[in-house]
RNA sequence: GUUCCCAUCGUCUAGAGGCCUAGGACAUUACCCUUUCACGGUAAGUACCGGGGUUCGAAUCCCCGUGGGAACGCCA
C-alpha cells in the first residue's frame, strides 16, 4: 500500500508556523515512503475563506519548498459529491433529518451548561425502533445529523500519542449538513479522506476530539480507517498559546525578517521530532530519517534564539551568489543600489560569518555602497588629532601600496609602527573613515575589497584639507 | 462542568527497566584565538512535577495527586 498523506488547511488566514510544521511532517512522511502528498483546501466556511488566504498558503508552501503531488483540491468544488453521500446515508439510515431550530439548540445548550453538563444534542429527532417521531414541521429547514453508535467505544492507535479511546456515549449526533444544505467539516474531511485514499492523517492535536466522530463516520460509510498521528501544538516564545492576536505570524514574515527557508525548515523539523542528537541536517537527510516514532507527544515552545543560530549557520554555508541576490534585493528596498560599488560577493564573503539574518547582512554591507557619515560622537571619539595624523600618513602610503591583502596589512602595521602607535589606534580610526563604524572585519580585507579609489576618497573626506 | 491529551536543564530534546552519579543543542558564564566587533575553540553551571506501587533494579511500567493544554459549533 503506498502512503498517501494530505495537508488540509482552511484558507482563513496565512500559513503560520504550526501549520507549516504539520505540512512539513506530512510532506516528509510521504516523501520518506515514496508516497503521495496531497494539498486540500478546506474552504467550506464561506464566511471566512478568502482567495487571498489561499494564495498566502500556496506562497508559504512554495517558499518552504513543500511541493504537493496532487491538488490543490477545493472542497467547495466537491459539493455535489458531498450531497450525493448525504443522500446515500439518509437512505441507508446512517443519517437523519433534524428539525430542531438553532434557537432551540442554543436554549438546550445554555440549560445544559447551567447544570454544568457537557453541552450536547439530545437526540430528539433520532429515529429509534419503537420511538415515534413528531411530524416534520412545515417551513422549518432541516439539518442532517449523523446517527452515531449509541454504545461501545471508538479507539485508535495514535502514532504519536498511543492508544486513545472514547466511549460512544460521549459523542452526540453531530450535524453533517447545515440547514442551507452545505456539508460540515467533519463530514467533508471523511468523504475526502476516503475518496483521496488517505492512508495517514497527520494533523494538529486540536483534532483529537474529532477523530472518534470521523472514525464512526468512516465506518458507517464502509471506508477503511487511516492511521492517525496527532501533533501537539507549538507555543510562542513566551510559552503562551499562539493566536492571531498573539504571536502567530505568517511563514512569509520569516522571509521578510531575513531567514533562509532551510533554516526555518531545519528548526521546525527539530521542534517535536528528533533523530538522536542530530541538530543540523538537510531536507534530504530529514526525509531519509523522518518517522512517526520519534515525534514528541508534548507541546513545544518556539525558541527564536535557536532559529537564529540555525539561520546564521545556513548563511555561512549559503552560496555567495544566492546571498548576493538576497542582499541586493534588500538593499534595493532601502533605495540602495550596488551598481558601481565593490563586488557584492566579495563583500559578503567578509560578512557572512557574522550575520544572524539577511537583513543584518544587508545592513552590514550597506556602507560599502553608500558614502558613510559617521556621527558626531563617533568622530569625536575616534577621529582625534593623533588619529587623523596617522590616517594622513597612511593615505600617502596607500596611494602607492600594491592592492593586495598582505601588502595592505603591512601598510597599516608599518604606519602604526612608524608613529609609535598600537595597531588599534590606526585600524579603528581607519574603520571609521572607511565605513563609519569602529568595528569591521579584518581591516586589510576591507581595504582590498573597497578598492584603492574608494579608500582614498573616503580618507580624503575625513582628513582636513 | 464533562471528555481527551501532556509532564527530563530557562528552551528544544536523547532516553523504549540496568549502558544514566541522566547525553546533545540553543541560551548563559569563564577562558582561548584576535588589529576592533563578530565567528570559531575549550570549559562550567542548570533538569527526570509530587506521592505511592511493580521489580533484585525505574527518568523509563502501573495507580493517585498536582500542574498545564485541547475539545465539547448549522467554525475548520
Coordinates of C-alpha atoms (C1' of nucleotides) in Angstrom, one line a residue:
Chain A
X1 CA 0.0 0.0 0.0
X2 CA 1.5 3.3 -1.0
X3 CA 1.5 6.1 1.6
X4 CA -0.9 9.0 0.9
X5 CA -0.8 12.0 3.2
X6 CA -2.5 15.3 3.0
X7 CA -2.2 18.8 4.3
X8 CA -5.7 20.4 4.6
X9 CA -5.6 24.0 5.8
X10 CA -8.6 26.2 5.8
X11 CA -8.0 29.4 4.0
X12 CA -9.0 31.8 6.7
X13 CA -5.5 33.3 7.2
X14 CA -1.9 32.9 6.3
X15 CA 0.2 29.8 6.8
X16 CA 1.6 30.1 10.3
X17 CA 4.4 28.2 11.9
X18 CA 2.2 25.5 13.3
X19 CA 0.6 24.8 10.0
X20 CA 3.9 24.8 8.4
X21 CA 5.2 22.1 10.7
X22 CA 2.2 20.0 10.1
X23 CA 2.7 20.4 6.4
X24 CA 6.4 19.6 6.7
X25 CA 5.8 16.4 8.6
X26 CA 3.0 15.2 6.2
X27 CA 5.2 16.0 3.3
X28 CA 8.2 14.3 4.8
X29 CA 6.3 11.2 5.7
X30 CA 5.0 10.8 2.1
X31 CA 8.5 11.5 0.7
X32 CA 10.1 9.1 3.0
X33 CA 7.9 6.3 1.8
X34 CA 7.9 7.3 -1.8
X35 CA 4.2 8.1 -1.4
X36 CA 2.0 10.9 -2.4
X37 CA 1.5 14.3 -0.7
X38 CA -1.9 15.9 -1.3
X39 CA -2.9 19.5 -0.8
X40 CA -6.5 20.1 0.0
X41 CA -8.1 23.5 0.7
X42 CA -10.9 23.2 3.2
X43 CA -12.9 26.3 2.2
X44 CA -16.4 25.3 3.3
X45 CA -16.6 28.2 5.7
X46 CA -17.7 30.6 3.1
X47 CA -17.9 33.5 5.6
X48 CA -14.2 33.4 6.5
X49 CA -12.5 31.8 3.5
X50 CA -10.8 34.1 1.1
X51 CA -8.8 33.7 -2.2
X52 CA -6.1 35.9 -0.6
X53 CA -5.6 33.3 2.1
X54 CA -5.5 30.5 -0.4
X55 CA -2.7 32.4 -2.2
X56 CA -0.9 33.1 1.1
X57 CA -0.9 29.4 1.9
X58 CA 0.3 28.5 -1.5
X59 CA 3.1 31.1 -1.3
X60 CA 4.1 29.8 2.1
X61 CA 4.3 26.3 0.9
X62 CA 6.3 27.3 -2.1
X63 CA 8.8 29.4 -0.1
X64 CA 9.4 26.4 2.1
X65 CA 9.7 24.1 -0.9
X66 CA 7.0 21.8 0.2
X67 CA 5.6 20.7 -3.2
X68 CA 2.4 18.6 -3.4
X69 CA 1.8 15.8 -5.8
X70 CA -1.9 16.1 -6.1
X71 CA -4.2 19.1 -5.7
X72 CA -4.8 21.6 -4.6
X73 CA -8.3 20.3 -4.2
X74 CA -11.0 22.7 -3.1
X75 CA -13.9 21.4 -1.1
X76 CA -16.3 24.0 -2.4
X77 CA -15.8 22.3 -5.8
X78 CA -16.9 18.9 -4.4
X79 CA -20.3 19.9 -3.2
X80 CA -22.1 17.6 -5.5
X81 CA -20.1 14.7 -4.2
X82 CA -20.9 15.5 -0.5
X83 CA -24.6 15.9 -1.3
X84 CA -24.6 12.6 -3.0
X85 CA -23.0 10.9 0.0
X86 CA -25.5 12.6 2.3
X87 CA -28.5 11.3 0.4
X88 CA -27.0 7.9 0.4
X89 CA -26.6 8.0 4.2
X90 CA -30.2 9.3 4.6
X91 CA -31.3 6.4 2.5
X92 CA -29.2 3.9 4.4
X93 CA -30.4 5.2 7.8
X94 CA -27.0 6.2 9.0
X95 CA -28.1 9.8 9.0
X96 CA -31.4 11.5 9.7
X97 CA -33.2 14.9 9.3
X98 CA -33.4 17.0 12.4
X99 CA -35.9 19.9 12.5
X100 CA -34.7 21.5 15.7
X101 CA -34.0 25.2 15.2
X102 CA -30.9 27.0 16.1
X103 CA -32.7 28.8 18.9
X104 CA -34.0 25.6 20.4
X105 CA -30.5 24.2 20.2
X106 CA -28.9 27.3 21.8
X107 CA -31.5 27.1 24.6
X108 CA -30.8 23.4 25.2
X109 CA -27.0 24.1 25.4
X110 CA -27.5 27.0 27.8
X111 CA -29.6 24.9 30.0
X112 CA -27.0 22.1 30.0
X113 CA -24.2 24.4 30.7
X114 CA -26.2 25.9 33.6
X115 CA -26.4 22.4 35.0
X116 CA -22.7 22.1 34.5
X117 CA -23.2 19.3 31.9
X118 CA -21.4 18.7 28.7
X119 CA -23.4 20.5 26.0
X120 CA -24.7 18.1 23.5
X121 CA -27.6 17.3 21.2
X122 CA -30.3 15.3 23.0
X123 CA -31.3 13.1 20.1
X124 CA -34.9 14.3 19.9
X125 CA -35.1 13.6 16.1
X126 CA -33.0 10.5 16.1
X127 CA -35.1 7.6 14.8
X128 CA -35.2 4.7 17.1
X129 CA -37.1 1.4 16.9
X130 CA -40.3 1.8 18.8
X131 CA -40.0 5.6 19.0
X132 CA -42.5 7.8 17.3
X133 CA -41.1 11.0 15.9
X134 CA -43.2 14.1 15.7
X135 CA -44.4 15.0 12.2
X136 CA -41.8 17.3 10.4
X137 CA -42.9 20.9 11.0
X138 CA -43.7 23.0 7.9
X139 CA -41.4 25.7 6.9
X140 CA -38.5 24.8 9.1
X141 CA -35.4 23.9 7.2
X142 CA -33.8 20.7 8.5
X143 CA -30.2 19.8 9.2
X144 CA -28.9 16.3 8.7
X145 CA -27.3 14.6 11.6
X146 CA -25.1 11.5 11.7
X147 CA -26.5 8.6 13.6
X148 CA -23.6 7.9 15.9
X149 CA -23.4 4.5 17.5
X150 CA -25.0 4.8 21.0
X151 CA -22.9 2.2 22.7
X152 CA -19.4 0.8 22.7
X153 CA -16.1 2.6 22.3
X154 CA -14.2 4.0 19.4
X155 CA -10.4 3.6 19.6
X156 CA -7.4 4.0 17.6
X157 CA -3.6 3.7 18.0
X158 CA -2.4 7.2 17.5
X159 CA 1.1 7.2 16.0
X160 CA 2.2 9.9 18.4
X161 CA 0.0 9.6 21.5
X162 CA -0.6 5.9 21.6
X163 CA -3.9 4.2 22.1
X164 CA -6.8 6.6 22.6
X165 CA -10.4 5.5 23.4
X166 CA -13.7 7.3 23.5
X167 CA -17.0 6.0 24.7
X168 CA -19.6 6.4 22.1
X169 CA -22.0 7.6 24.8
X170 CA -19.8 10.7 25.0
X171 CA -20.4 11.5 21.3
X172 CA -23.6 13.1 20.2
X173 CA -25.2 13.1 16.7
X174 CA -23.3 15.9 15.0
X175 CA -24.6 17.8 12.1
X176 CA -23.2 16.7 8.7
X177 CA -25.4 19.0 6.6
X178 CA -26.5 22.5 7.5
X179 CA -29.9 24.0 7.1
X180 CA -28.8 25.6 3.9
X181 CA -27.7 22.3 2.6
X182 CA -23.9 22.8 2.8
X183 CA -21.9 20.0 4.4
X184 CA -19.9 20.5 7.6
X185 CA -16.2 20.0 8.3
X186 CA -16.2 16.6 10.0
X187 CA -18.2 15.2 7.1
X188 CA -16.2 16.7 4.3
X189 CA -12.9 15.5 5.8
X190 CA -14.2 12.0 6.0
X191 CA -15.5 11.9 2.4
X192 CA -12.3 13.5 1.1
X193 CA -10.0 11.3 3.1
X194 CA -11.9 8.3 1.8
X195 CA -12.1 9.5 -1.8
X196 CA -8.5 10.5 -1.8
X197 CA -7.5 7.2 -0.3
X198 CA -5.5 8.9 2.5
X199 CA -3.5 6.4 4.5
X200 CA -2.0 8.6 7.1
X201 CA -3.7 11.6 8.7
X202 CA -1.0 13.8 10.2
X203 CA -2.6 16.9 11.8
X204 CA -2.7 19.2 14.8
X205 CA -3.7 17.7 18.1
X206 CA -6.7 20.0 18.3
X207 CA -8.3 17.4 16.1
X208 CA -8.0 14.5 18.6
X209 CA -11.6 15.1 19.7
X210 CA -12.9 15.0 16.1
X211 CA -11.2 11.7 15.4
X212 CA -13.7 9.4 17.0
X213 CA -16.5 11.0 15.2
X214 CA -14.6 10.7 11.9
X215 CA -13.8 7.1 12.5
X216 CA -17.5 6.3 13.2
X217 CA -18.5 8.1 10.0
X218 CA -15.9 6.3 8.0
X219 CA -17.1 3.0 9.4
X220 CA -20.7 3.9 8.6
X221 CA -19.6 4.5 5.1
X222 CA -17.8 1.2 5.0
X223 CA -14.5 3.0 4.4
X224 CA -11.1 2.0 5.7
X225 CA -9.8 3.9 8.7
X226 CA -6.4 5.6 8.1
X227 CA -3.6 5.8 10.6
X228 CA -3.7 9.0 12.7
X229 CA -0.8 11.0 14.1
X230 CA -1.7 14.0 16.2
X231 CA 1.0 16.6 16.6
X232 CA 1.0 18.6 19.7
X233 CA 0.9 22.4 19.5
X234 CA 3.6 24.9 19.2
X235 CA 3.6 27.6 21.9
X236 CA 5.0 31.1 21.4
X237 CA 8.5 32.2 22.6
X238 CA 6.9 33.2 25.8
X239 CA 5.2 29.9 26.5
X240 CA 1.8 31.3 25.6
X241 CA -0.5 29.8 23.0
X242 CA -0.1 31.3 19.5
X243 CA -3.1 33.0 18.1
X244 CA -3.9 35.7 15.6
X245 CA -3.8 38.2 18.4
X246 CA -0.7 36.8 20.0
X247 CA 2.5 35.9 18.2
X248 CA 1.2 33.9 15.3
X249 CA 2.9 35.2 12.2
X250 CA 3.0 34.1 8.6
X251 CA 5.9 32.0 7.5
X252 CA 6.4 34.7 4.9
X253 CA 7.2 37.0 7.7
X254 CA 10.3 34.9 8.3
X255 CA 11.3 35.7 4.7
X256 CA 10.9 39.4 5.4
X257 CA 12.8 39.0 8.6
X258 CA 15.8 37.6 6.8
X259 CA 15.5 33.9 7.5
X260 CA 16.5 31.3 4.9
X261 CA 13.8 28.7 4.3
X262 CA 16.3 25.9 5.0
X263 CA 16.9 27.3 8.5
X264 CA 13.2 27.6 9.2
X265 CA 12.6 24.0 7.9
X266 CA 15.5 22.6 9.9
X267 CA 14.3 24.4 13.0
X268 CA 10.7 23.1 12.5
X269 CA 11.9 19.6 11.9
X270 CA 13.6 19.6 15.3
X271 CA 10.5 21.0 17.0
X272 CA 8.7 17.9 18.1
X273 CA 10.8 15.4 16.3
X274 CA 14.3 14.1 16.8
X275 CA 16.9 11.9 15.4
X276 CA 19.2 11.2 18.4
X277 CA 21.5 14.2 18.9
X278 CA 21.4 15.5 15.3
X279 CA 20.6 19.2 15.1
X280 CA 21.7 20.3 11.7
X281 CA 20.6 18.4 8.7
X282 CA 19.4 18.9 5.1
X283 CA 15.9 18.2 3.9
X284 CA 17.3 15.2 2.0
X285 CA 18.6 13.8 5.2
X286 CA 15.4 14.7 7.1
X287 CA 13.3 12.9 4.5
X288 CA 15.5 9.8 4.9
X289 CA 15.3 9.9 8.6
X290 CA 11.8 11.0 9.3
X291 CA 9.4 8.7 11.0
X292 CA 6.4 8.9 13.3
X293 CA 8.0 7.1 16.1
X294 CA 10.2 10.0 17.2
X295 CA 7.6 12.7 17.4
X296 CA 7.1 14.1 20.8
X297 CA 3.8 13.9 22.4
X298 CA 4.1 17.1 24.5
X299 CA 3.7 20.7 23.3
X300 CA 6.9 22.6 22.3
X301 CA 7.8 26.2 22.9
X302 CA 9.1 28.2 20.0
X303 CA 12.7 29.4 20.5
X304 CA 13.7 32.3 18.3
X305 CA 17.3 32.2 19.5
X306 CA 17.8 28.7 18.3
X307 CA 16.2 29.5 15.0
X308 CA 18.7 32.5 14.8
X309 CA 21.6 30.1 15.4
X310 CA 20.5 27.8 12.6
X311 CA 19.9 30.7 10.3
X312 CA 23.4 32.0 11.0
X313 CA 24.7 28.6 10.3
X314 CA 22.9 28.4 6.9
X315 CA 24.0 31.9 6.0
X316 CA 27.6 30.8 6.5
X317 CA 27.0 27.8 4.2
X318 CA 25.0 29.5 1.6
X319 CA 26.2 30.1 -2.0
X320 CA 27.6 33.6 -2.2
X321 CA 25.7 34.4 -5.4
X322 CA 22.4 33.5 -3.8
X323 CA 23.3 35.6 -0.8
X324 CA 24.2 38.4 -3.2
X325 CA 20.8 38.2 -4.8
X326 CA 19.0 38.3 -1.5
X327 CA 21.1 41.2 -0.1
X328 CA 20.9 43.2 -3.3
X329 CA 17.1 43.0 -3.1
X330 CA 17.0 44.0 0.5
X331 CA 19.4 47.0 -0.2
X332 CA 17.2 48.0 -3.2
X333 CA 14.2 48.2 -0.9
X334 CA 16.2 50.7 1.1
X335 CA 16.9 52.6 -2.1
X336 CA 20.5 51.5 -2.2
X337 CA 22.0 50.2 -5.5
X338 CA 25.1 48.1 -5.6
X339 CA 25.9 49.2 -9.1
X340 CA 29.3 50.8 -9.3
X341 CA 30.2 49.5 -5.9
X342 CA 32.6 46.7 -4.9
X343 CA 31.7 43.2 -6.0
X344 CA 28.8 42.1 -3.7
X345 CA 30.1 38.5 -3.3
X346 CA 33.5 39.7 -2.2
X347 CA 31.9 42.0 0.4
X348 CA 29.6 39.2 1.6
X349 CA 32.5 36.8 1.9
X350 CA 33.7 39.2 4.7
X351 CA 30.4 39.4 6.5
X352 CA 28.5 36.2 6.1
X353 CA 30.2 34.6 9.2
X354 CA 29.0 37.5 11.4
X355 CA 25.4 37.9 10.4
X356 CA 22.4 36.3 12.1
X357 CA 20.0 37.1 9.3
X358 CA 19.8 38.5 5.8
X359 CA 18.7 41.9 7.0
X360 CA 21.7 42.2 9.3
X361 CA 23.8 41.2 6.4
X362 CA 22.3 43.9 4.2
X363 CA 22.9 46.5 6.9
X364 CA 26.5 45.4 7.4
X365 CA 27.2 45.6 3.7
X366 CA 25.4 48.9 3.3
X367 CA 28.4 51.3 3.9
X368 CA 30.3 49.7 1.1
X369 CA 27.8 51.1 -1.3
X370 CA 26.9 54.4 0.3
X371 CA 29.4 57.0 1.5
X372 CA 29.4 56.7 5.3
X373 CA 28.7 59.7 7.5
X374 CA 30.0 58.8 11.0
X375 CA 28.0 60.5 13.7
X376 CA 29.4 63.3 15.8
X377 CA 30.1 61.1 18.8
X378 CA 32.0 58.5 16.8
X379 CA 34.1 61.2 15.1
X380 CA 34.9 62.9 18.4
X381 CA 35.9 59.6 19.9
X382 CA 37.9 58.1 17.1
X383 CA 39.0 60.8 14.7
X384 CA 41.3 62.6 17.2
X385 CA 44.2 64.7 16.1
X386 CA 46.6 61.8 16.6
X387 CA 44.3 59.5 14.6
X388 CA 43.9 61.9 11.7
X389 CA 47.6 62.4 11.6
X390 CA 48.1 58.6 11.3
X391 CA 45.4 58.5 8.6
X392 CA 47.2 61.2 6.7
X393 CA 50.4 59.2 6.7
X394 CA 48.5 56.0 5.8
X395 CA 46.8 57.8 2.9
X396 CA 50.1 58.6 1.4
X397 CA 51.4 55.1 1.8
X398 CA 48.2 53.6 0.4
X399 CA 48.3 55.7 -2.8
X400 CA 51.3 53.5 -3.9
X401 CA 50.8 50.2 -2.0
X402 CA 50.2 47.2 -4.2
X403 CA 46.5 46.4 -3.7
X404 CA 46.7 43.0 -2.1
X405 CA 45.7 41.9 1.4
X406 CA 49.2 41.1 2.7
X407 CA 50.7 44.4 1.5
X408 CA 47.7 46.4 2.7
X409 CA 48.0 44.8 6.1
X410 CA 51.7 45.6 6.1
X411 CA 51.0 49.2 5.2
X412 CA 48.7 49.7 8.2
X413 CA 51.2 48.0 10.5
X414 CA 54.1 50.0 9.3
X415 CA 52.2 53.2 9.6
X416 CA 51.4 52.4 13.2
X417 CA 54.9 51.4 14.0
X418 CA 56.5 54.5 12.5
X419 CA 54.2 56.7 14.6
X420 CA 54.8 54.7 17.7
X421 CA 51.1 53.7 17.8
X422 CA 49.5 50.4 18.5
X423 CA 47.6 48.7 15.8
X424 CA 44.1 49.5 17.0
X425 CA 45.0 53.2 17.2
X426 CA 45.3 53.2 13.5
X427 CA 43.0 50.5 12.5
X428 CA 39.9 51.8 14.3
X429 CA 40.1 55.3 13.0
X430 CA 40.6 53.8 9.6
X431 CA 37.4 51.8 10.0
X432 CA 35.5 54.9 11.0
X433 CA 36.8 56.8 8.0
X434 CA 36.1 53.9 5.6
X435 CA 32.8 52.6 6.9
X436 CA 31.7 55.0 9.5
X437 CA 31.9 52.3 12.2
X438 CA 34.6 51.4 14.7
X439 CA 34.1 47.6 14.0
X440 CA 34.6 45.7 10.8
X441 CA 36.1 42.5 9.6
X442 CA 39.9 42.4 9.2
X443 CA 41.0 45.8 8.1
X444 CA 43.3 44.6 5.3
X445 CA 40.5 42.6 3.8
X446 CA 38.2 45.6 4.0
X447 CA 40.7 47.8 2.2
X448 CA 41.2 45.2 -0.5
X449 CA 37.5 44.8 -1.2
X450 CA 36.7 48.5 -1.1
X451 CA 39.4 49.3 -3.7
X452 CA 42.0 52.0 -3.8
X453 CA 39.9 54.6 -5.4
X454 CA 37.1 54.4 -2.8
X455 CA 39.5 54.1 0.1
X456 CA 41.4 57.3 -0.9
X457 CA 38.2 59.2 -1.5
X458 CA 36.8 58.2 1.9
X459 CA 40.1 59.1 3.6
X460 CA 40.1 62.5 2.0
X461 CA 36.6 63.1 3.2
X462 CA 37.6 62.9 6.8
X463 CA 41.1 64.4 6.5
X464 CA 41.4 68.2 7.0
X465 CA 42.2 69.8 3.7
Chain B
rG1 C1' -18.7 21.0 34.3
rU2 C1' -17.6 16.6 31.0
rU3 C1' -14.3 14.0 27.8
rC4 C1' -9.5 13.6 25.9
rC5 C1' -4.2 14.7 25.9
rC6 C1' 0.6 16.2 28.1
rA7 C1' 4.7 16.4 32.1
rU8 C1' 13.5 15.3 31.7
rC9 C1' 18.2 21.5 32.3
rG10 C1' 15.5 28.6 31.2
rU11 C1' 14.3 26.4 25.9
rC12 C1' 14.3 22.2 22.0
rU13 C1' 15.3 17.4 23.1
rA14 C1' 18.2 12.0 23.9
rG15 C1' 16.3 8.2 26.8
rA16 C1' 11.7 2.2 24.8
rG17 C1' 14.0 -1.4 33.2
rG18 C1' 20.3 -1.9 34.4
rC19 C1' 24.9 1.4 29.3
rC20 C1' 22.1 7.5 33.5
rU21 C1' 26.4 9.9 39.8
rA22 C1' 20.9 11.5 33.0
rG23 C1' 23.6 12.8 27.0
rG24 C1' 23.4 16.6 22.9
rA25 C1' 21.9 21.5 21.1
rC26 C1' 20.3 26.8 21.8
rA27 C1' 20.9 30.4 25.6
rU28 C1' 24.1 31.9 29.9
rU29 C1' 29.1 32.4 32.3
rA30 C1' 34.5 32.0 32.0
rC31 C1' 38.8 31.3 29.3
rC32 C1' 41.5 30.9 24.5
rC33 C1' 42.0 32.9 19.4
rU34 C1' 42.4 38.2 17.7
rU35 C1' 44.3 45.0 15.0
rU36 C1' 38.3 46.1 16.6
rC37 C1' 33.4 43.6 16.6
rA38 C1' 31.9 39.1 15.4
rC39 C1' 33.0 33.9 14.0
rG40 C1' 35.4 29.8 16.0
rG41 C1' 37.5 26.7 20.0
rU42 C1' 37.6 24.9 25.2
rA43 C1' 35.3 24.6 29.9
rA44 C1' 31.4 25.4 33.6
rG45 C1' 26.6 25.6 36.0
rU46 C1' 21.5 24.1 35.4
rA47 C1' 16.6 19.0 34.7
rC48 C1' 13.9 13.3 35.5
rC49 C1' 6.5 17.6 38.9
rG50 C1' 4.9 15.0 43.9
rG51 C1' 3.3 10.5 46.3
rG52 C1' 2.5 5.5 46.3
rG53 C1' 3.2 0.8 44.0
rU54 C1' 5.6 -3.4 40.5
rU55 C1' 10.8 -5.1 40.3
rC56 C1' 17.0 -7.5 42.6
rG57 C1' 16.9 -2.7 39.9
rA58 C1' 12.6 2.8 37.4
rA59 C1' 13.6 9.0 34.1
rU60 C1' 11.7 4.6 31.8
rC61 C1' 5.9 0.2 33.7
rC62 C1' 1.0 0.9 36.8
rC63 C1' -2.1 4.0 40.1
rC64 C1' -3.4 8.5 42.6
rG65 C1' -2.5 13.6 43.1
rU66 C1' -0.8 18.4 41.2
rG67 C1' 0.1 21.4 37.2
rG68 C1' -0.6 22.7 32.0
rG69 C1' -3.4 22.1 27.5
rA70 C1' -7.3 20.8 23.9
rA71 C1' -12.3 19.8 22.6
rC72 C1' -17.4 20.0 23.8
rG73 C1' -20.4 24.9 17.0
rC74 C1' -25.6 24.6 11.5
rC75 C1' -16.0 27.1 12.6
rA76 C1' -12.3 24.4 10.5

